[in-house]
PDB file of C-alpha atoms in Angstrom:
ATOM      1  CA  MET K   1      54.391 -43.662  31.466  1.00  0.00           C
ATOM      2  CA  ALA K   2      50.773 -43.836  30.337  1.00  0.00           C
ATOM      3  CA  GLN K   3      48.961 -42.087  27.524  1.00  0.00           C
ATOM      4  CA  THR K   4      46.394 -39.802  29.133  1.00  0.00           C
ATOM      5  CA  VAL K   5      43.771 -37.379  27.796  1.00  0.00           C
ATOM      6  CA  ILE K   6      44.048 -33.962  29.442  1.00  0.00           C
ATOM      7  CA  ILE K   7      42.658 -30.468  29.048  1.00  0.00           C
ATOM      8  CA  GLU K   8      44.641 -27.287  29.732  1.00  0.00           C
ATOM      9  CA  ARG K   9      41.672 -25.015  29.003  1.00  0.00           C
ATOM     10  CA  THR K  10      37.921 -25.495  28.752  1.00  0.00           C
ATOM     11  CA  GLY K  11      35.999 -25.550  25.502  1.00  0.00           C
ATOM     12  CA  GLY K  12      34.917 -27.925  22.740  1.00  0.00           C
ATOM     13  CA  PRO K  13      36.300 -31.365  21.900  1.00  0.00           C
ATOM     14  CA  GLU K  14      39.355 -29.729  20.355  1.00  0.00           C
ATOM     15  CA  VAL K  15      40.764 -28.793  23.795  1.00  0.00           C
ATOM     16  CA  MET K  16      41.479 -32.457  24.611  1.00  0.00           C
ATOM     17  CA  THR K  17      45.029 -33.635  23.997  1.00  0.00           C
ATOM     18  CA  LEU K  18      46.741 -37.007  24.431  1.00  0.00           C
ATOM     19  CA  VAL K  19      49.984 -36.851  26.405  1.00  0.00           C
ATOM     20  CA  ASP K  20      52.393 -39.231  28.128  1.00  0.00           C
ATOM     21  CA  ARG K  21      52.222 -38.989  31.911  1.00  0.00           C
ATOM     22  CA  GLU K  22      54.188 -40.589  34.707  1.00  0.00           C
ATOM     23  CA  VAL K  23      51.985 -43.076  36.565  1.00  0.00           C
ATOM     24  CA  GLY K  24      53.977 -43.682  39.751  1.00  0.00           C
ATOM     25  CA  SER K  25      53.336 -46.076  42.612  1.00  0.00           C
ATOM     26  CA  PRO K  26      50.309 -46.181  44.907  1.00  0.00           C
ATOM     27  CA  GLY K  27      50.528 -44.657  48.357  1.00  0.00           C
ATOM     28  CA  PRO K  28      48.518 -45.695  51.420  1.00  0.00           C
ATOM     29  CA  GLY K  29      44.892 -46.338  50.500  1.00  0.00           C
ATOM     30  CA  GLU K  30      45.631 -46.242  46.748  1.00  0.00           C
ATOM     31  CA  VAL K  31      45.930 -48.672  43.849  1.00  0.00           C
ATOM     32  CA  ARG K  32      47.514 -48.577  40.410  1.00  0.00           C
ATOM     33  CA  ILE K  33      45.177 -49.921  37.748  1.00  0.00           C
ATOM     34  CA  ALA K  34      45.977 -50.680  34.097  1.00  0.00           C
ATOM     35  CA  HIS K  35      42.871 -49.894  32.067  1.00  0.00           C
ATOM     36  CA  ALA K  36      41.375 -52.106  29.377  1.00  0.00           C
ATOM     37  CA  ALA K  37      38.619 -49.617  28.539  1.00  0.00           C
ATOM     38  CA  CYS K  38      37.005 -46.499  29.942  1.00  0.00           C
ATOM     39  CA  GLY K  39      33.472 -45.173  29.705  1.00  0.00           C
ATOM     40  CA  LEU K  40      32.149 -42.022  28.051  1.00  0.00           C
ATOM     41  CA  ASN K  41      29.615 -39.923  29.976  1.00  0.00           C
ATOM     42  CA  PHE K  42      28.011 -36.505  29.821  1.00  0.00           C
ATOM     43  CA  ILE K  43      29.836 -35.482  32.999  1.00  0.00           C
ATOM     44  CA  ASP K  44      33.033 -35.648  30.907  1.00  0.00           C
ATOM     45  CA  VAL K  45      31.521 -33.074  28.546  1.00  0.00           C
ATOM     46  CA  TYR K  46      30.440 -30.875  31.464  1.00  0.00           C
ATOM     47  CA  GLN K  47      33.990 -30.917  32.866  1.00  0.00           C
ATOM     48  CA  ARG K  48      35.608 -30.331  29.481  1.00  0.00           C
ATOM     49  CA  SER K  49      33.308 -27.382  28.737  1.00  0.00           C
ATOM     50  CA  GLY K  50      33.769 -25.791  32.165  1.00  0.00           C
ATOM     51  CA  LEU K  51      30.175 -26.294  33.358  1.00  0.00           C
ATOM     52  CA  TYR K  52      31.651 -28.441  36.137  1.00  0.00           C
ATOM     53  CA  PRO K  53      34.968 -26.672  36.875  1.00  0.00           C
ATOM     54  CA  LEU K  54      38.245 -28.560  37.298  1.00  0.00           C
ATOM     55  CA  ASP K  55      41.621 -27.250  38.404  1.00  0.00           C
ATOM     56  CA  LEU K  56      43.567 -27.087  35.144  1.00  0.00           C
ATOM     57  CA  PRO K  57      45.411 -28.818  33.637  1.00  0.00           C
ATOM     58  CA  HIS K  58      43.445 -31.963  34.432  1.00  0.00           C
ATOM     59  CA  ALA K  59      42.848 -35.426  33.037  1.00  0.00           C
ATOM     60  CA  LEU K  60      39.301 -36.378  32.033  1.00  0.00           C
ATOM     61  CA  GLY K  61      37.149 -39.473  32.493  1.00  0.00           C
ATOM     62  CA  MET K  62      35.173 -40.841  35.446  1.00  0.00           C
ATOM     63  CA  GLU K  63      34.861 -44.612  34.863  1.00  0.00           C
ATOM     64  CA  ALA K  64      37.046 -47.459  33.677  1.00  0.00           C
ATOM     65  CA  ALA K  65      37.849 -51.130  34.125  1.00  0.00           C
ATOM     66  CA  GLY K  66      41.112 -53.024  34.129  1.00  0.00           C
ATOM     67  CA  ILE K  67      43.632 -55.017  36.143  1.00  0.00           C
ATOM     68  CA  ILE K  68      45.118 -54.025  39.500  1.00  0.00           C
ATOM     69  CA  GLU K  69      48.909 -53.668  39.095  1.00  0.00           C
ATOM     70  CA  ALA K  70      49.914 -52.485  42.575  1.00  0.00           C
ATOM     71  CA  VAL K  71      48.255 -51.974  45.953  1.00  0.00           C
ATOM     72  CA  GLY K  72      49.176 -49.432  48.626  1.00  0.00           C
ATOM     73  CA  ASP K  73      49.220 -49.952  52.382  1.00  0.00           C
ATOM     74  CA  GLY K  74      45.844 -50.388  54.024  1.00  0.00           C
ATOM     75  CA  VAL K  75      43.995 -51.649  50.949  1.00  0.00           C
ATOM     76  CA  THR K  76      42.326 -54.953  51.834  1.00  0.00           C
ATOM     77  CA  HIS K  77      39.519 -55.443  49.300  1.00  0.00           C
ATOM     78  CA  LEU K  78      41.791 -55.580  46.235  1.00  0.00           C
ATOM     79  CA  LYS K  79      44.997 -57.409  45.342  1.00  0.00           C
ATOM     80  CA  VAL K  80      47.444 -57.453  42.427  1.00  0.00           C
ATOM     81  CA  GLY K  81      45.915 -59.221  39.434  1.00  0.00           C
ATOM     82  CA  ASP K  82      42.297 -58.535  40.370  1.00  0.00           C
ATOM     83  CA  ARG K  83      39.869 -57.454  37.677  1.00  0.00           C
ATOM     84  CA  ALA K  84      38.287 -54.223  38.890  1.00  0.00           C
ATOM     85  CA  ALA K  85      36.126 -51.324  37.793  1.00  0.00           C
ATOM     86  CA  TYR K  86      35.068 -47.945  39.120  1.00  0.00           C
ATOM     87  CA  ALA K  87      33.114 -44.748  38.669  1.00  0.00           C
ATOM     88  CA  ALA K  88      34.872 -42.304  40.930  1.00  0.00           C
ATOM     89  CA  THR K  89      36.534 -38.983  41.519  1.00  0.00           C
ATOM     90  CA  PRO K  90      38.975 -37.499  40.770  1.00  0.00           C
ATOM     91  CA  ALA K  91      38.636 -37.416  36.991  1.00  0.00           C
ATOM     92  CA  GLY K  92      41.421 -39.196  35.128  1.00  0.00           C
ATOM     93  CA  ALA K  93      40.021 -42.407  33.648  1.00  0.00           C
ATOM     94  CA  TYR K  94      40.916 -41.524  30.038  1.00  0.00           C
ATOM     95  CA  ALA K  95      44.321 -43.113  30.454  1.00  0.00           C
ATOM     96  CA  GLU K  96      46.231 -46.332  29.879  1.00  0.00           C
ATOM     97  CA  ALA K  97      46.883 -46.556  33.634  1.00  0.00           C
ATOM     98  CA  ARG K  98      46.567 -44.443  36.750  1.00  0.00           C
ATOM     99  CA  VAL K  99      47.072 -44.318  40.497  1.00  0.00           C
ATOM    100  CA  MET K 100      43.884 -43.511  42.406  1.00  0.00           C
ATOM    101  CA  PRO K 101      42.096 -43.905  45.757  1.00  0.00           C
ATOM    102  CA  ALA K 102      41.092 -47.534  46.259  1.00  0.00           C
ATOM    103  CA  ALA K 103      37.890 -47.010  48.240  1.00  0.00           C
ATOM    104  CA  GLN K 104      35.669 -46.621  45.159  1.00  0.00           C
ATOM    105  CA  VAL K 105      37.429 -49.261  43.038  1.00  0.00           C
ATOM    106  CA  CYS K 106      35.305 -52.421  43.018  1.00  0.00           C
ATOM    107  CA  PRO K 107      36.396 -56.033  42.466  1.00  0.00           C
ATOM    108  CA  LEU K 108      34.671 -57.363  39.373  1.00  0.00           C
ATOM    109  CA  PRO K 109      32.883 -60.741  39.483  1.00  0.00           C
ATOM    110  CA  GLU K 110      33.210 -63.423  36.833  1.00  0.00           C
ATOM    111  CA  GLY K 111      30.595 -63.163  34.130  1.00  0.00           C
ATOM    112  CA  ILE K 112      31.139 -59.449  33.459  1.00  0.00           C
ATOM    113  CA  SER K 113      33.741 -58.473  30.868  1.00  0.00           C
ATOM    114  CA  LEU K 114      36.082 -55.530  31.280  1.00  0.00           C
ATOM    115  CA  ASP K 115      34.414 -53.758  28.349  1.00  0.00           C
ATOM    116  CA  GLU K 116      30.983 -54.228  29.937  1.00  0.00           C
ATOM    117  CA  ALA K 117      32.276 -52.991  33.279  1.00  0.00           C
ATOM    118  CA  ALA K 118      33.792 -49.868  31.729  1.00  0.00           C
ATOM    119  CA  ALA K 119      30.449 -49.167  30.052  1.00  0.00           C
ATOM    120  CA  MET K 120      28.245 -49.665  33.094  1.00  0.00           C
ATOM    121  CA  MET K 121      29.758 -48.442  36.344  1.00  0.00           C
ATOM    122  CA  LEU K 122      28.747 -44.780  36.304  1.00  0.00           C
ATOM    123  CA  LYS K 123      25.515 -45.390  34.407  1.00  0.00           C
ATOM    124  CA  GLY K 124      24.488 -48.474  36.359  1.00  0.00           C
ATOM    125  CA  MET K 125      25.224 -47.065  39.786  1.00  0.00           C
ATOM    126  CA  THR K 126      23.348 -43.924  38.750  1.00  0.00           C
ATOM    127  CA  VAL K 127      20.281 -46.055  38.067  1.00  0.00           C
ATOM    128  CA  GLU K 128      20.814 -47.852  41.388  1.00  0.00           C
ATOM    129  CA  TYR K 129      20.714 -44.634  43.384  1.00  0.00           C
ATOM    130  CA  LEU K 130      17.823 -43.198  41.345  1.00  0.00           C
ATOM    131  CA  PHE K 131      15.615 -46.213  42.024  1.00  0.00           C
ATOM    132  CA  HIS K 132      16.754 -47.114  45.541  1.00  0.00           C
ATOM    133  CA  ARG K 133      18.336 -44.145  47.324  1.00  0.00           C
ATOM    134  CA  THR K 134      17.167 -40.757  46.047  1.00  0.00           C
ATOM    135  CA  HIS K 135      13.466 -41.610  46.175  1.00  0.00           C
ATOM    136  CA  PRO K 136      12.794 -45.346  46.498  1.00  0.00           C
ATOM    137  CA  VAL K 137      10.461 -46.480  43.743  1.00  0.00           C
ATOM    138  CA  ALA K 138       8.092 -49.378  44.488  1.00  0.00           C
ATOM    139  CA  ARG K 139       6.488 -52.073  42.376  1.00  0.00           C
ATOM    140  CA  GLY K 140       3.464 -50.577  40.624  1.00  0.00           C
ATOM    141  CA  ASP K 141       4.830 -47.033  40.524  1.00  0.00           C
ATOM    142  CA  THR K 142       5.136 -45.130  37.248  1.00  0.00           C
ATOM    143  CA  VAL K 143       8.328 -43.311  36.265  1.00  0.00           C
ATOM    144  CA  LEU K 144       8.969 -40.876  33.410  1.00  0.00           C
ATOM    145  CA  PHE K 145      12.543 -41.310  32.193  1.00  0.00           C
ATOM    146  CA  HIS K 146      14.060 -38.945  29.631  1.00  0.00           C
ATOM    147  CA  ALA K 147      16.766 -40.049  27.164  1.00  0.00           C
ATOM    148  CA  ALA K 148      15.510 -43.594  27.566  1.00  0.00           C
ATOM    149  CA  ALA K 149      17.669 -44.981  24.744  1.00  0.00           C
ATOM    150  CA  GLY K 150      20.950 -43.667  26.139  1.00  0.00           C
ATOM    151  CA  GLY K 151      23.412 -45.579  28.287  1.00  0.00           C
ATOM    152  CA  VAL K 152      21.692 -44.735  31.571  1.00  0.00           C
ATOM    153  CA  GLY K 153      18.250 -44.996  29.991  1.00  0.00           C
ATOM    154  CA  LEU K 154      18.587 -48.537  28.634  1.00  0.00           C
ATOM    155  CA  ILE K 155      19.801 -49.748  32.011  1.00  0.00           C
ATOM    156  CA  ALA K 156      16.891 -47.922  33.680  1.00  0.00           C
ATOM    157  CA  CYS K 157      14.367 -49.535  31.317  1.00  0.00           C
ATOM    158  CA  GLN K 158      15.622 -52.999  32.235  1.00  0.00           C
ATOM    159  CA  TRP K 159      15.913 -52.178  35.935  1.00  0.00           C
ATOM    160  CA  ALA K 160      12.305 -50.952  36.004  1.00  0.00           C
ATOM    161  CA  ARG K 161      11.049 -54.079  34.222  1.00  0.00           C
ATOM    162  CA  SER K 162      12.914 -56.324  36.665  1.00  0.00           C
ATOM    163  CA  GLU K 163      11.199 -54.639  39.626  1.00  0.00           C
ATOM    164  CA  GLY K 164       7.646 -54.287  38.328  1.00  0.00           C
ATOM    165  CA  ILE K 165       7.876 -50.524  37.746  1.00  0.00           C
ATOM    166  CA  THR K 166       6.111 -48.921  34.757  1.00  0.00           C
ATOM    167  CA  LEU K 167       8.631 -46.783  32.875  1.00  0.00           C
ATOM    168  CA  ILE K 168       7.502 -44.220  30.308  1.00  0.00           C
ATOM    169  CA  GLY K 169      10.491 -43.158  28.257  1.00  0.00           C
ATOM    170  CA  THR K 170      11.201 -40.294  25.898  1.00  0.00           C
ATOM    171  CA  ALA K 171      13.665 -40.287  23.000  1.00  0.00           C
ATOM    172  CA  GLY K 172      14.372 -38.244  19.892  1.00  0.00           C
ATOM    173  CA  THR K 173      13.678 -40.760  17.103  1.00  0.00           C
ATOM    174  CA  ASP K 174      11.304 -43.627  16.450  1.00  0.00           C
ATOM    175  CA  GLU K 175      14.316 -45.953  16.282  1.00  0.00           C
ATOM    176  CA  LYS K 176      15.448 -44.882  19.733  1.00  0.00           C
ATOM    177  CA  CYS K 177      11.923 -45.328  21.063  1.00  0.00           C
ATOM    178  CA  ALA K 178      11.870 -48.863  19.670  1.00  0.00           C
ATOM    179  CA  LEU K 179      15.165 -49.559  21.420  1.00  0.00           C
ATOM    180  CA  ALA K 180      13.798 -48.364  24.764  1.00  0.00           C
ATOM    181  CA  LEU K 181      10.694 -50.522  24.346  1.00  0.00           C
ATOM    182  CA  GLU K 182      12.852 -53.524  23.482  1.00  0.00           C
ATOM    183  CA  HIS K 183      14.744 -53.015  26.756  1.00  0.00           C
ATOM    184  CA  GLY K 184      11.716 -52.820  29.010  1.00  0.00           C
ATOM    185  CA  ALA K 185      10.034 -49.433  28.746  1.00  0.00           C
ATOM    186  CA  ALA K 186       6.255 -49.771  28.933  1.00  0.00           C
ATOM    187  CA  HIS K 187       5.836 -46.795  26.583  1.00  0.00           C
ATOM    188  CA  CYS K 188       8.242 -44.478  24.765  1.00  0.00           C
ATOM    189  CA  ILE K 189       7.363 -41.053  23.351  1.00  0.00           C
ATOM    190  CA  ASN K 190       9.196 -39.417  20.460  1.00  0.00           C
ATOM    191  CA  TYR K 191       9.577 -35.909  21.863  1.00  0.00           C
ATOM    192  CA  ARG K 192      10.308 -34.474  18.389  1.00  0.00           C
ATOM    193  CA  THR K 193       6.957 -35.529  16.926  1.00  0.00           C
ATOM    194  CA  GLU K 194       4.605 -35.638  19.933  1.00  0.00           C
ATOM    195  CA  ASP K 195       3.463 -33.285  22.677  1.00  0.00           C
ATOM    196  CA  TRP K 196       5.120 -35.483  25.266  1.00  0.00           C
ATOM    197  CA  PRO K 197       3.666 -33.903  28.456  1.00  0.00           C
ATOM    198  CA  ALA K 198       0.164 -34.340  26.998  1.00  0.00           C
ATOM    199  CA  ARG K 199       0.984 -37.905  26.004  1.00  0.00           C
ATOM    200  CA  VAL K 200       2.196 -38.671  29.542  1.00  0.00           C
ATOM    201  CA  GLN K 201      -1.101 -37.415  30.917  1.00  0.00           C
ATOM    202  CA  GLU K 202      -2.965 -39.567  28.410  1.00  0.00           C
ATOM    203  CA  LEU K 203      -0.942 -42.679  29.311  1.00  0.00           C
ATOM    204  CA  THR K 204      -1.607 -42.156  33.035  1.00  0.00           C
ATOM    205  CA  ASN K 205      -5.321 -41.351  32.661  1.00  0.00           C
ATOM    206  CA  ARG K 206      -4.453 -37.767  33.619  1.00  0.00           C
ATOM    207  CA  ALA K 207      -3.103 -38.887  36.991  1.00  0.00           C
ATOM    208  CA  GLY K 208       0.536 -38.052  36.228  1.00  0.00           C
ATOM    209  CA  VAL K 209       3.611 -40.090  37.146  1.00  0.00           C
ATOM    210  CA  ASP K 210       5.017 -40.773  40.595  1.00  0.00           C
ATOM    211  CA  VAL K 211       8.586 -39.804  39.697  1.00  0.00           C
ATOM    212  CA  VAL K 212      10.386 -38.038  36.848  1.00  0.00           C
ATOM    213  CA  MET K 213      14.058 -38.896  36.266  1.00  0.00           C
ATOM    214  CA  ASP K 214      15.451 -36.136  34.048  1.00  0.00           C
ATOM    215  CA  SER K 215      19.035 -35.914  32.804  1.00  0.00           C
ATOM    216  CA  VAL K 216      18.227 -33.539  29.926  1.00  0.00           C
ATOM    217  CA  GLY K 217      17.832 -30.357  31.962  1.00  0.00           C
ATOM    218  CA  ALA K 218      16.666 -27.056  30.493  1.00  0.00           C
ATOM    219  CA  ASP K 219      14.666 -28.419  27.536  1.00  0.00           C
ATOM    220  CA  THR K 220      12.513 -30.828  29.545  1.00  0.00           C
ATOM    221  CA  PHE K 221      12.241 -29.223  32.980  1.00  0.00           C
ATOM    222  CA  GLU K 222       8.863 -27.507  32.722  1.00  0.00           C
ATOM    223  CA  GLY K 223       7.245 -30.414  30.921  1.00  0.00           C
ATOM    224  CA  SER K 224       8.633 -32.774  33.538  1.00  0.00           C
ATOM    225  CA  LEU K 225       6.932 -30.814  36.317  1.00  0.00           C
ATOM    226  CA  ASP K 226       3.694 -30.891  34.335  1.00  0.00           C
ATOM    227  CA  SER K 227       3.949 -34.693  34.086  1.00  0.00           C
ATOM    228  CA  LEU K 228       3.968 -35.330  37.840  1.00  0.00           C
ATOM    229  CA  LYS K 229       1.027 -36.291  39.999  1.00  0.00           C
ATOM    230  CA  PRO K 230       0.408 -34.234  43.169  1.00  0.00           C
ATOM    231  CA  LEU K 231       3.167 -34.876  45.739  1.00  0.00           C
ATOM    232  CA  GLY K 232       5.302 -36.359  42.951  1.00  0.00           C
ATOM    233  CA  MET K 233       9.106 -36.300  42.936  1.00  0.00           C
ATOM    234  CA  MET K 234      11.186 -34.535  40.279  1.00  0.00           C
ATOM    235  CA  ILE K 235      14.747 -35.898  40.118  1.00  0.00           C
ATOM    236  CA  SER K 236      16.922 -33.628  37.973  1.00  0.00           C
ATOM    237  CA  PHE K 237      20.224 -35.478  37.599  1.00  0.00           C
ATOM    238  CA  GLY K 238      21.815 -34.005  34.484  1.00  0.00           C
ATOM    239  CA  ASN K 239      22.060 -31.064  32.070  1.00  0.00           C
ATOM    240  CA  ALA K 240      22.469 -32.540  28.586  1.00  0.00           C
ATOM    241  CA  SER K 241      20.556 -29.602  27.041  1.00  0.00           C
ATOM    242  CA  GLY K 242      22.008 -27.034  29.450  1.00  0.00           C
ATOM    243  CA  PRO K 243      21.433 -26.218  33.112  1.00  0.00           C
ATOM    244  CA  VAL K 244      17.933 -25.567  34.419  1.00  0.00           C
ATOM    245  CA  PRO K 245      17.452 -21.793  34.830  1.00  0.00           C
ATOM    246  CA  PRO K 246      16.370 -20.317  38.167  1.00  0.00           C
ATOM    247  CA  PHE K 247      12.672 -20.730  38.890  1.00  0.00           C
ATOM    248  CA  ASN K 248      10.120 -19.719  41.509  1.00  0.00           C
ATOM    249  CA  LEU K 249       9.730 -22.391  44.197  1.00  0.00           C
ATOM    250  CA  ALA K 250       6.076 -21.428  44.536  1.00  0.00           C
ATOM    251  CA  VAL K 251       5.541 -23.227  41.207  1.00  0.00           C
ATOM    252  CA  LEU K 252       5.992 -26.506  43.076  1.00  0.00           C
ATOM    253  CA  ALA K 253       3.058 -25.637  45.338  1.00  0.00           C
ATOM    254  CA  GLN K 254       0.893 -24.530  42.421  1.00  0.00           C
ATOM    255  CA  LYS K 255       1.464 -27.817  40.579  1.00  0.00           C
ATOM    256  CA  GLY K 256       0.504 -30.038  43.522  1.00  0.00           C
ATOM    257  CA  SER K 257       3.085 -29.714  46.327  1.00  0.00           C
ATOM    258  CA  LEU K 258       5.758 -31.304  44.169  1.00  0.00           C
ATOM    259  CA  LYS K 259       9.171 -32.322  45.478  1.00  0.00           C
ATOM    260  CA  ILE K 260      12.432 -31.752  43.652  1.00  0.00           C
ATOM    261  CA  THR K 261      16.046 -32.815  44.141  1.00  0.00           C
ATOM    262  CA  ARG K 262      19.326 -32.478  42.256  1.00  0.00           C
ATOM    263  CA  PRO K 263      21.457 -35.483  43.287  1.00  0.00           C
ATOM    264  CA  THR K 264      24.856 -36.691  42.113  1.00  0.00           C
ATOM    265  CA  LEU K 265      26.293 -40.183  42.081  1.00  0.00           C
ATOM    266  CA  PHE K 266      29.403 -39.160  43.973  1.00  0.00           C
ATOM    267  CA  ALA K 267      27.465 -37.950  47.010  1.00  0.00           C
ATOM    268  CA  HIS K 268      26.304 -41.555  47.377  1.00  0.00           C
ATOM    269  CA  THR K 269      29.591 -43.284  46.588  1.00  0.00           C
ATOM    270  CA  GLY K 270      31.828 -41.095  48.751  1.00  0.00           C
ATOM    271  CA  ASP K 271      31.394 -43.648  51.535  1.00  0.00           C
ATOM    272  CA  ARG K 272      33.388 -46.798  50.720  1.00  0.00           C
ATOM    273  CA  GLU K 273      30.871 -49.301  52.054  1.00  0.00           C
ATOM    274  CA  THR K 274      27.940 -47.633  50.290  1.00  0.00           C
ATOM    275  CA  CYS K 275      29.882 -47.537  47.027  1.00  0.00           C
ATOM    276  CA  GLN K 276      30.802 -51.219  47.230  1.00  0.00           C
ATOM    277  CA  GLU K 277      27.207 -52.125  48.152  1.00  0.00           C
ATOM    278  CA  MET K 278      25.836 -50.202  45.165  1.00  0.00           C
ATOM    279  CA  ALA K 279      28.324 -51.901  42.844  1.00  0.00           C
ATOM    280  CA  ARG K 280      27.399 -55.348  44.186  1.00  0.00           C
ATOM    281  CA  HIS K 281      23.700 -54.600  43.592  1.00  0.00           C
ATOM    282  CA  LEU K 282      24.479 -53.608  40.000  1.00  0.00           C
ATOM    283  CA  PHE K 283      26.683 -56.666  39.452  1.00  0.00           C
ATOM    284  CA  GLU K 284      23.911 -58.943  40.742  1.00  0.00           C
ATOM    285  CA  LYS K 285      21.456 -57.489  38.231  1.00  0.00           C
ATOM    286  CA  VAL K 286      23.905 -58.009  35.352  1.00  0.00           C
ATOM    287  CA  VAL K 287      25.062 -61.503  36.333  1.00  0.00           C
ATOM    288  CA  ALA K 288      21.419 -62.576  36.761  1.00  0.00           C
ATOM    289  CA  GLY K 289      20.660 -61.357  33.234  1.00  0.00           C
ATOM    290  CA  GLU K 290      18.096 -58.814  34.440  1.00  0.00           C
ATOM    291  CA  VAL K 291      20.221 -55.990  33.023  1.00  0.00           C
ATOM    292  CA  LYS K 292      22.282 -56.424  29.854  1.00  0.00           C
ATOM    293  CA  ILE K 293      24.914 -53.831  29.004  1.00  0.00           C
ATOM    294  CA  ARG K 294      24.631 -52.608  25.440  1.00  0.00           C
ATOM    295  CA  ILE K 295      27.808 -51.105  23.952  1.00  0.00           C
ATOM    296  CA  ASP K 296      26.850 -49.469  20.680  1.00  0.00           C
ATOM    297  CA  GLN K 297      29.959 -47.348  20.076  1.00  0.00           C
ATOM    298  CA  ARG K 298      33.657 -48.060  20.524  1.00  0.00           C
ATOM    299  CA  PHE K 299      36.369 -45.464  19.907  1.00  0.00           C
ATOM    300  CA  ALA K 300      40.111 -45.716  20.369  1.00  0.00           C
ATOM    301  CA  LEU K 301      41.450 -43.473  23.123  1.00  0.00           C
ATOM    302  CA  SER K 302      43.182 -41.448  20.396  1.00  0.00           C
ATOM    303  CA  ASP K 303      39.747 -40.783  18.821  1.00  0.00           C
ATOM    304  CA  VAL K 304      38.300 -39.220  21.983  1.00  0.00           C
ATOM    305  CA  ARG K 305      37.369 -36.003  20.162  1.00  0.00           C
ATOM    306  CA  ALA K 306      35.137 -37.904  17.734  1.00  0.00           C
ATOM    307  CA  ALA K 307      33.558 -39.725  20.679  1.00  0.00           C
ATOM    308  CA  HIS K 308      32.662 -36.442  22.389  1.00  0.00           C
ATOM    309  CA  GLU K 309      31.276 -35.015  19.148  1.00  0.00           C
ATOM    310  CA  ALA K 310      29.012 -38.033  18.683  1.00  0.00           C
ATOM    311  CA  LEU K 311      27.774 -37.879  22.272  1.00  0.00           C
ATOM    312  CA  GLU K 312      26.995 -34.156  22.144  1.00  0.00           C
ATOM    313  CA  ALA K 313      25.226 -34.522  18.785  1.00  0.00           C
ATOM    314  CA  ARG K 314      23.002 -37.212  20.380  1.00  0.00           C
ATOM    315  CA  LYS K 315      24.149 -39.679  17.736  1.00  0.00           C
ATOM    316  CA  THR K 316      24.843 -42.410  20.290  1.00  0.00           C
ATOM    317  CA  THR K 317      22.634 -45.113  21.786  1.00  0.00           C
ATOM    318  CA  GLY K 318      23.405 -47.381  24.704  1.00  0.00           C
ATOM    319  CA  SER K 319      26.909 -47.046  26.132  1.00  0.00           C
ATOM    320  CA  THR K 320      30.102 -45.805  24.523  1.00  0.00           C
ATOM    321  CA  ILE K 321      33.594 -46.906  25.518  1.00  0.00           C
ATOM    322  CA  LEU K 322      37.130 -45.801  24.724  1.00  0.00           C
ATOM    323  CA  THR K 323      39.399 -48.779  24.159  1.00  0.00           C
ATOM    324  CA  LEU K 324      43.091 -49.048  24.976  1.00  0.00           C
TER     325      LEU K 324
END
């Protein structure tokens, strides 16, 4: 049996409950993993609220790290006793242990703790695909990155610095802006006190940025388009402020033949080899010290409601983990 956070209906943090669930043994292509910690992400909120529907009842959580306890037939890249981590479907990481498909579970190298791994898999592989797969960003390019002091944002700031990319961040307080700058952002704009699209134009000598990476959604969408240079790429990869409403595609032509995409991590990691390659790239960055994983909040699994409340209130910085 393993304590597991589930929802039986969608709604606020109060719909999450902690129950004992049978774990079972892995079948072909599966592993059983005992978790040391699991990560907290906005996708968990989207699933809990019903924005991203799940078949109910369902466990929550998309990333975790721990020790492999059992291996099913056909699994060759993991063995019992291995330290491992993942960001993968189906949801169910908010648990002491689980059985899950092995293809997206990644062996963890020495030099990365289980807490760090639980805090970085979904966020770090998101940054990997944003910079290298959705629209490859080259040395000398300029990127506008919203929520630059969050878990994904602080990794993105460091990733950009390590590759010679100018990152302009936005954040909601001066303290968060300072944090983004400390982690490698070239500039950071407090969107509560500044006209951030105008400031972006000022910082780029009115040229605009090559790419916008926007996980905020509705609140920043129009300003993000206004921040791009002609032929620029808008990457909308989240909805922290709500989903982007329908808009007229002709706007993209009017603003300079802009491009737009709405990617997800799991479209990239669905292929086992691609997933493992992305994880290795992330691990290399962390082991080399080019990216440091900042864990600013720790909650016990039993305090998951408080963790969700803090995340939704934008009271968190860096990464947040649930400990077991």
